[in-house]
Coordinates of C-alpha atoms and ligand atoms in Angstrom, one line a residue:
X1 CA -24.8 277.1 -4.2
X2 CA -27.1 280.1 -3.3
X3 CA -25.8 283.3 -4.6
X4 CA -28.6 285.3 -2.4
X5 CA -26.6 286.5 0.4
X6 CA -24.3 288.4 -2.4
X7 CA -27.3 290.3 -4.4
X8 CA -29.0 290.8 -0.7
X9 CA -27.5 294.2 -0.5
X10 CA -28.4 295.8 -3.7
X11 CA -31.8 293.9 -3.6
X12 CA -32.4 295.7 -0.1
X13 CA -31.0 299.2 -1.3
X14 CA -34.1 299.3 -3.7
X15 CA -37.6 300.5 -3.4
X16 CA -39.3 296.9 -1.5
X17 CA -42.1 297.0 -4.2
X18 CA -39.0 297.5 -7.1
X19 CA -37.2 294.9 -5.5
X20 CA -40.5 292.3 -5.2
X21 CA -41.1 293.4 -9.3
X22 CA -37.9 292.6 -10.2
X23 CA -38.0 288.9 -8.2
X24 CA -40.7 288.0 -10.1
X25 CA -39.4 289.4 -13.3
X26 CA -36.3 287.5 -12.8
X27 CA -38.5 284.1 -12.1
X28 CA -40.5 284.1 -15.2
X29 CA -37.1 284.6 -17.4
X30 CA -36.6 280.9 -15.2
X31 CA -33.3 283.1 -13.0
X32 CA -32.8 281.8 -9.9
X33 CA -29.5 282.7 -7.4
X34 CA -29.5 278.8 -6.4
X35 CA -28.0 276.4 -7.7
X36 CA -28.3 272.4 -8.0
X37 CA -31.0 272.5 -4.8
X38 CA -31.5 268.7 -3.4
X39 CA -34.1 266.4 -4.1
X40 CA -37.0 266.3 -1.7
X41 CA -36.5 263.5 1.9
X42 CA -39.2 261.2 1.3
X43 CA -40.3 261.7 4.8
X44 CA -41.4 265.0 4.3
X45 CA -44.3 264.0 1.4
X46 CA -47.7 264.1 2.1
X47 CA -51.3 264.1 1.1
X48 CA -53.7 266.7 2.5
X49 CA -57.5 267.4 1.0
X50 CA -57.0 264.9 -1.9
X51 CA -54.0 266.4 -3.0
X52 CA -50.4 265.0 -2.7
X53 CA -47.3 267.3 -2.2
X54 CA -43.7 266.3 -2.5
X55 CA -43.3 268.6 0.7
X56 CA -45.2 270.6 2.9
X57 CA -43.7 274.3 2.4
X58 CA -45.5 276.4 0.3
X59 CA -45.2 280.0 -0.8
X60 CA -47.8 282.2 0.7
X61 CA -50.5 284.2 -1.2
X62 CA -49.1 287.5 -2.1
X63 CA -45.9 286.3 -3.2
X64 CA -47.4 286.3 -7.3
X65 CA -50.4 288.3 -7.7
X66 CA -51.1 287.6 -11.1
X67 CA -49.9 284.0 -11.3
X68 CA -46.9 284.8 -13.5
X69 CA -44.3 283.0 -11.3
X70 CA -45.8 279.6 -10.5
X71 CA -43.1 277.4 -11.9
X72 CA -40.2 279.6 -10.5
X73 CA -42.1 278.9 -6.9
X74 CA -41.9 275.2 -7.9
X75 CA -38.2 275.5 -8.9
X76 CA -37.3 277.6 -5.9
X77 CA -38.5 274.0 -4.1
X78 CA -41.6 275.0 -2.6
X79 CA -44.1 271.9 -2.4
X80 CA -46.9 274.0 -3.6
X81 CA -47.8 277.7 -4.8
X82 CA -50.7 279.9 -4.0
X83 CA -51.2 282.9 -6.3
X84 CA -53.5 286.0 -6.0
X85 CA -55.2 287.2 -4.3
X86 CA -57.5 287.8 -8.0
X87 CA -60.3 289.8 -7.9
X88 CA -62.7 289.4 -11.4
X89 CA -61.9 292.9 -12.0
X90 CA -58.4 294.5 -12.3
X91 CA -57.3 296.9 -9.7
X92 CA -54.8 299.3 -9.0
X93 CA -55.0 299.1 -5.0
X94 CA -53.7 301.9 -2.5
X95 CA -51.4 304.4 -3.2
X96 CA -47.5 304.2 -3.1
X97 CA -45.4 303.2 -0.9
X98 CA -47.3 300.5 0.4
X99 CA -44.7 298.1 1.2
X100 CA -42.2 298.2 4.3
X101 CA -39.1 296.4 5.6
X102 CA -38.9 296.5 9.2
X103 CA -35.7 294.7 8.4
X104 CA -34.5 295.2 12.5
X105 CA -37.9 293.1 13.2
X106 CA -37.3 290.3 10.7
X107 CA -40.8 291.7 9.7
X108 CA -42.7 293.5 6.9
X109 CA -45.8 295.7 6.9
X110 CA -47.8 296.2 3.9
X111 CA -51.3 297.6 2.5
X112 CA -51.1 296.7 -1.4
X113 CA -55.5 296.5 -1.1
X114 CA -55.3 294.2 -3.7
X115 CA -53.4 295.5 -6.8
X116 CA -54.0 293.0 -9.3
X117 CA -54.4 292.0 -13.2
X118 CA -58.0 291.0 -12.6
X119 CA -59.6 287.0 -13.3
X120 CA -58.7 287.5 -17.3
X121 CA -55.2 287.5 -17.1
X122 CA -54.6 285.4 -14.5
X123 CA -56.4 282.4 -16.4
X124 CA -54.6 283.2 -19.1
X125 CA -51.0 282.6 -16.8
X126 CA -53.0 278.8 -16.2
X127 CA -53.9 278.0 -19.3
X128 CA -49.9 278.5 -20.3
X129 CA -48.9 276.7 -17.4
X130 CA -47.5 273.4 -18.5
X131 CA -49.9 270.4 -18.2
X132 CA -47.3 268.6 -15.6
X133 CA -46.4 270.9 -12.5
X134 CA -46.9 271.3 -9.1
X135 CA -50.0 272.0 -6.6
X136 CA -51.1 275.2 -7.6
X137 CA -53.9 277.0 -5.6
X138 CA -55.9 280.5 -6.7
X139 CA -56.6 282.9 -4.1
X140 CA -59.8 284.8 -4.4
X141 CA -60.6 288.2 -3.3
X142 CA -63.5 290.9 -4.0
X143 CA -63.1 294.1 -5.9
X144 CA -62.7 297.1 -3.2
X145 CA -66.0 299.1 -5.4
X146 CA -67.9 296.2 -5.6
X147 CA -71.3 296.2 -5.0
X148 CA -72.1 292.5 -3.9
X149 CA -68.6 291.1 -2.7
X150 CA -70.0 287.4 -2.0
X151 CA -70.6 287.5 -6.0
X152 CA -66.8 288.3 -6.9
X153 CA -65.8 285.3 -5.0
X154 CA -67.9 283.7 -6.7
X155 CA -67.2 284.8 -10.1
X156 CA -63.6 283.9 -8.8
X157 CA -63.7 279.9 -8.5
X158 CA -66.7 280.1 -11.3
X159 CA -63.6 281.7 -14.0
X160 CA -60.7 279.5 -12.1
X161 CA -62.9 276.6 -11.8
X162 CA -60.4 273.4 -13.5
X163 CA -57.8 275.3 -13.8
X164 CA -56.6 275.4 -10.4
X165 CA -55.9 272.5 -7.8
X166 CA -57.5 274.2 -5.1
X167 CA -59.1 277.4 -3.8
X168 CA -58.7 279.5 -1.2
X169 CA -61.4 282.5 0.0
X170 CA -59.7 284.8 1.2
X171 CA -61.9 287.2 3.9
X172 CA -58.5 288.5 6.3
X173 CA -57.2 291.3 3.9
X174 CA -56.8 294.2 6.8
X175 CA -56.1 296.4 3.5
X176 CA -59.8 296.2 1.7
X177 CA -62.3 298.3 4.4
X178 CA -64.6 296.4 5.7
X179 CA -63.7 292.5 3.9
X180 CA -62.5 291.1 7.4
X181 CA -66.6 291.7 8.7
X182 CA -67.4 288.4 6.1
X183 CA -65.5 286.4 9.1
X184 CA -68.3 286.9 11.3
X185 CA -71.0 284.6 11.5
X186 CA -74.0 285.3 9.6
X187 CA -72.0 287.0 6.4
X188 CA -69.3 283.7 6.4
X189 CA -72.5 281.2 6.3
X190 CA -73.8 282.9 3.6
X191 CA -70.6 283.3 1.7
X192 CA -69.7 279.7 2.3
X193 CA -73.4 278.7 1.1
X194 CA -73.0 280.7 -2.0
X195 CA -69.5 279.3 -2.6
X196 CA -70.4 275.5 -2.1
X197 CA -73.2 275.5 -4.3
X198 CA -70.9 276.9 -7.0
X199 CA -68.7 274.4 -6.6
X200 CA -71.9 271.8 -6.7
X201 CA -72.7 273.3 -10.1
X202 CA -69.5 272.8 -11.8
X203 CA -69.3 269.0 -10.4
X204 CA -73.3 268.3 -11.4
X205 CA -71.5 269.2 -14.7
X206 CA -68.9 266.7 -14.7
X207 CA -66.4 268.7 -13.5
X208 CA -63.9 267.5 -10.7
X209 CA -64.4 268.4 -7.2
X210 CA -61.6 271.1 -5.8
X211 CA -60.9 271.4 -2.2
X212 CA -62.0 275.2 -1.3
X213 CA -60.2 276.9 1.6
X214 CA -60.7 279.7 4.0
X215 CA -58.1 282.3 5.3
X216 CA -58.6 283.9 8.4
X217 CA -56.7 286.8 10.6
X218 CA -54.7 286.1 13.3
X219 CA -56.6 288.8 15.1
X220 CA -59.7 287.0 16.1
X221 CA -61.5 287.2 19.5
X222 CA -62.6 283.4 20.6
X223 CA -66.1 283.7 19.9
X224 CA -64.9 283.9 16.3
X225 CA -62.6 281.2 16.6
X226 CA -65.8 279.1 18.0
X227 CA -68.5 280.2 15.6
X228 CA -65.6 279.8 11.8
X229 CA -64.6 276.4 13.6
X230 CA -68.4 275.7 13.5
X231 CA -68.9 276.9 10.7
X232 CA -66.3 274.7 8.7
X233 CA -67.5 271.8 10.7
X234 CA -70.6 271.9 9.4
X235 CA -70.5 272.7 6.1
X236 CA -67.2 270.6 5.7
X237 CA -64.9 273.5 4.4
X238 CA -62.0 271.5 3.1
X239 CA -59.3 273.4 5.0
X240 CA -58.7 276.8 7.0
X241 CA -55.4 278.8 6.1
X242 CA -54.1 280.3 9.5
X243 CA -53.5 283.4 9.4
X244 CA -53.2 286.3 7.5
X245 CA -51.2 289.3 8.3
X246 CA -52.2 291.2 11.1
X247 CA -53.3 295.0 12.3
X248 CA -51.7 294.3 16.2
X249 CA -48.6 296.1 16.3
X250 CA -45.9 293.9 18.7
X251 CA -44.4 296.4 21.8
X252 CA -41.1 294.9 20.4
X253 CA -41.0 296.2 17.3
X254 CA -38.1 298.7 16.8
X255 CA -37.9 299.3 12.9
X256 CA -38.8 303.4 12.2
X257 CA -41.6 301.6 10.1
X258 CA -43.5 300.4 12.8
X259 CA -46.5 303.0 12.6
X260 CA -47.1 302.6 8.8
X261 CA -51.1 301.3 8.2
X262 CA -51.8 297.8 6.8
X263 CA -51.0 294.2 7.8
X264 CA -47.9 293.6 9.9
X265 CA -46.5 289.7 8.5
X266 CA -42.8 287.7 9.6
X267 CA -41.4 287.5 12.6
X268 CA -43.3 288.9 14.7
X269 CA -46.8 287.0 13.5
X270 CA -45.0 283.6 14.3
X271 CA -46.6 283.6 17.9
X272 CA -50.2 285.2 17.6
X273 CA -50.7 283.1 14.2
X274 CA -49.4 279.8 15.8
X275 CA -51.9 280.9 18.4
X276 CA -54.9 281.1 16.7
X277 CA -53.7 277.8 14.6
X278 CA -53.6 276.2 18.0
X279 CA -56.9 276.9 19.1
X280 CA -58.6 276.1 16.1
X281 CA -57.1 272.5 15.7
X282 CA -59.1 272.3 19.6
X283 CA -62.1 274.2 18.4
X284 CA -62.2 271.6 15.4
X285 CA -60.9 268.4 17.0
X286 CA -58.4 268.4 14.6
X287 CA -60.9 267.8 12.0
X288 CA -60.3 270.7 9.2
X289 CA -57.2 270.2 7.5
X290 CA -55.0 273.9 8.4
X291 CA -52.2 275.2 6.7
X292 CA -49.7 277.0 9.3
X293 CA -48.3 280.5 8.0
X294 CA -47.3 283.4 9.8
X295 CA -43.5 284.2 10.5
X296 CA -42.2 281.0 9.7
X297 CA -38.5 281.3 8.9
X298 CA -36.7 278.2 9.6
X299 CA -37.7 274.1 9.8
X300 CA -38.4 274.8 13.2
X301 CA -40.6 277.1 12.9
X302 CA -42.3 274.9 10.3
X303 CA -42.2 271.7 12.8
X304 CA -43.8 273.8 15.6
X305 CA -47.1 274.9 13.5
X306 CA -47.2 271.2 12.5
X307 CA -47.0 270.0 16.4
X308 CA -49.8 272.5 16.7
X309 CA -52.1 271.4 13.9
X310 CA -51.0 272.3 10.2
X311 CA -50.8 269.9 7.6
X312 CA -49.3 272.3 5.2
X313 CA -47.3 275.5 6.3
X314 CA -46.9 278.1 3.7
X315 CA -44.5 281.4 4.5
X316 CA -43.8 285.0 2.8
X317 CA -42.2 287.7 4.7
X318 CA -38.9 284.9 5.3
X319 CA -38.3 285.2 2.0
X320 CA -37.0 288.4 2.3
X321 CA -34.9 288.2 3.9
X322 CA -33.2 284.5 3.0
X323 CA -33.9 284.4 0.3
X324 CA -34.4 281.7 -2.4
X325 CA -32.4 279.2 -0.4
X326 CA -34.3 279.5 2.7
X327 CA -37.0 276.9 1.0
X328 CA -34.7 274.1 0.9
X329 CA -33.3 274.7 4.2
X330 CA -36.0 274.6 6.0
X331 CA -37.2 271.6 4.4
X332 CA -33.5 269.7 4.9
X333 CA -34.1 270.8 9.2
X334 CA -37.8 269.6 9.2
X335 CA -36.9 266.3 7.7
X336 CA -34.2 266.4 10.7
X337 CA -36.4 267.2 13.1
X338 CA -39.0 264.3 12.1
X339 CA -36.6 262.2 11.9
X340 CA -34.6 262.7 15.3
X341 CA -38.8 262.5 17.1
X342 CA -39.2 259.5 15.2
X343 CA -42.0 260.6 13.2
X344 CA -42.5 258.2 9.7
X345 CA -44.5 261.6 8.1
X346 CA -45.3 265.1 8.6
X347 CA -48.6 263.3 9.0
X348 CA -47.9 261.6 12.0
X349 CA -46.8 265.0 13.6
X350 CA -49.8 267.1 12.8
X351 CA -51.4 268.5 15.8
X352 CA -48.8 266.5 17.7
X353 CA -48.7 268.9 21.1
X354 CA -52.5 268.1 21.3
X355 CA -52.3 264.7 22.0
Ligands
LIG401 C1 -46.6 292.0 0.4 C2 -47.8 291.0 1.0 C3 -48.6 291.0 0.4 C4 -49.3 290.2 0.4 N1 -50.6 289.4 -0.4 C5 -51.6 288.9 0.4 C6 -53.2 288.8 -0.6 O1 -52.8 289.2 -1.4 N2 -53.2 287.8 -0.3 C7 -53.8 286.4 0.8 O2 -54.1 286.0 1.4 N3 -52.7 287.6 1.8 C8 -51.8 287.8 1.6 N4 -50.4 288.1 2.1 C9 -50.4 287.5 3.9 C10 -49.2 286.2 3.4 O3 -49.9 285.5 2.5 C11 -49.3 285.5 4.5 O4 -50.4 284.9 5.1 C12 -48.6 286.5 5.7 O5 -48.1 287.4 5.3 C13 -48.0 285.7 6.6 O6 -47.2 284.8 6.3 P1 -45.4 285.7 6.7 O7 -45.1 285.7 8.2 O8 -44.7 284.3 6.1 O9 -45.4 286.9 5.9 C14 -49.6 288.8 1.6 C15 -48.4 289.5 2.5 C16 -47.3 290.2 2.4 C17 -45.9 290.9 2.9

């Protein structure tokens, strides 16, 4: 049973940031609008960068900035949960309002600017999780006022090492001025070198290998795609997440909020982010695992990302419109689509468009 359609009018009558905070609080308390989510179809099980996932659909970063609702996300049926972006020091983010629903466009614009409670709080939340939990990734970033942004990413990984199954280095938020410049060749090379050194030091201390992913923007030129792909291949980065929100504003947007500054996500991002995913898959010859994110709202959308080259898929904005039962719907539909095209597993379908 899905009760979200009953509560949606009340939730959407609230200011979007308030509605979101209430959702996180409800998840923390174990409340849900959904009863009786079925077990995952075995065709959805997959293994990527050494981790096993019951299904390939994850909650994208930004939904749970402070790692407060990880158990709730797994209960909703997500195959993995990514929390953050967390910065070393707590920070308030930009002035409100900073989150806008573009209902006519099934889209969202946000300019939060990495509001979060900082690394110590994030770590305390992870320490309180049960030992047997679903796959979890920590998405790390840099403080707005930091003198050394590269050092902030290293600090995040060092502090959370051993508490997270994978790390995402987020260099693609449009809401921290200058952050996306870290995607340029020399800056990215320096950042990756430092981050990988930090991991090597942990491994030398006897800790386990933890995969490190890099999350990129959809607003990239062909030369950026080539540079990022080269750096990912030569440094053996464990994966790329494609993509973050876009600063572009497609002509098709109808909502009165379309002119707000910030990152656009949801349905209008599906095409552009999938195009970049495809380009990265081609440039890396399918040798770097990719996480496809941007505009996924159905099993068909998830299947499109997978065939374009994604080993895993994430979503956030569609939850605003579909509610928690969306996760079960997407998984059921994806399992049917895989079987209808005779794929024995998700892995079998990854990059099928390129063959
Ligand atoms: C309100 C909001 C906040 C977000 N915050 C973050 C963030 O802190 N870190 C990050 O890497 N991505 C963040 N994102 C981007 C999402 O993780 C995702 O890449 C993007 O929204 C595209 O997916 P979607 O169309 O399914 O929402 C945020 C997105 C939204 C809508």
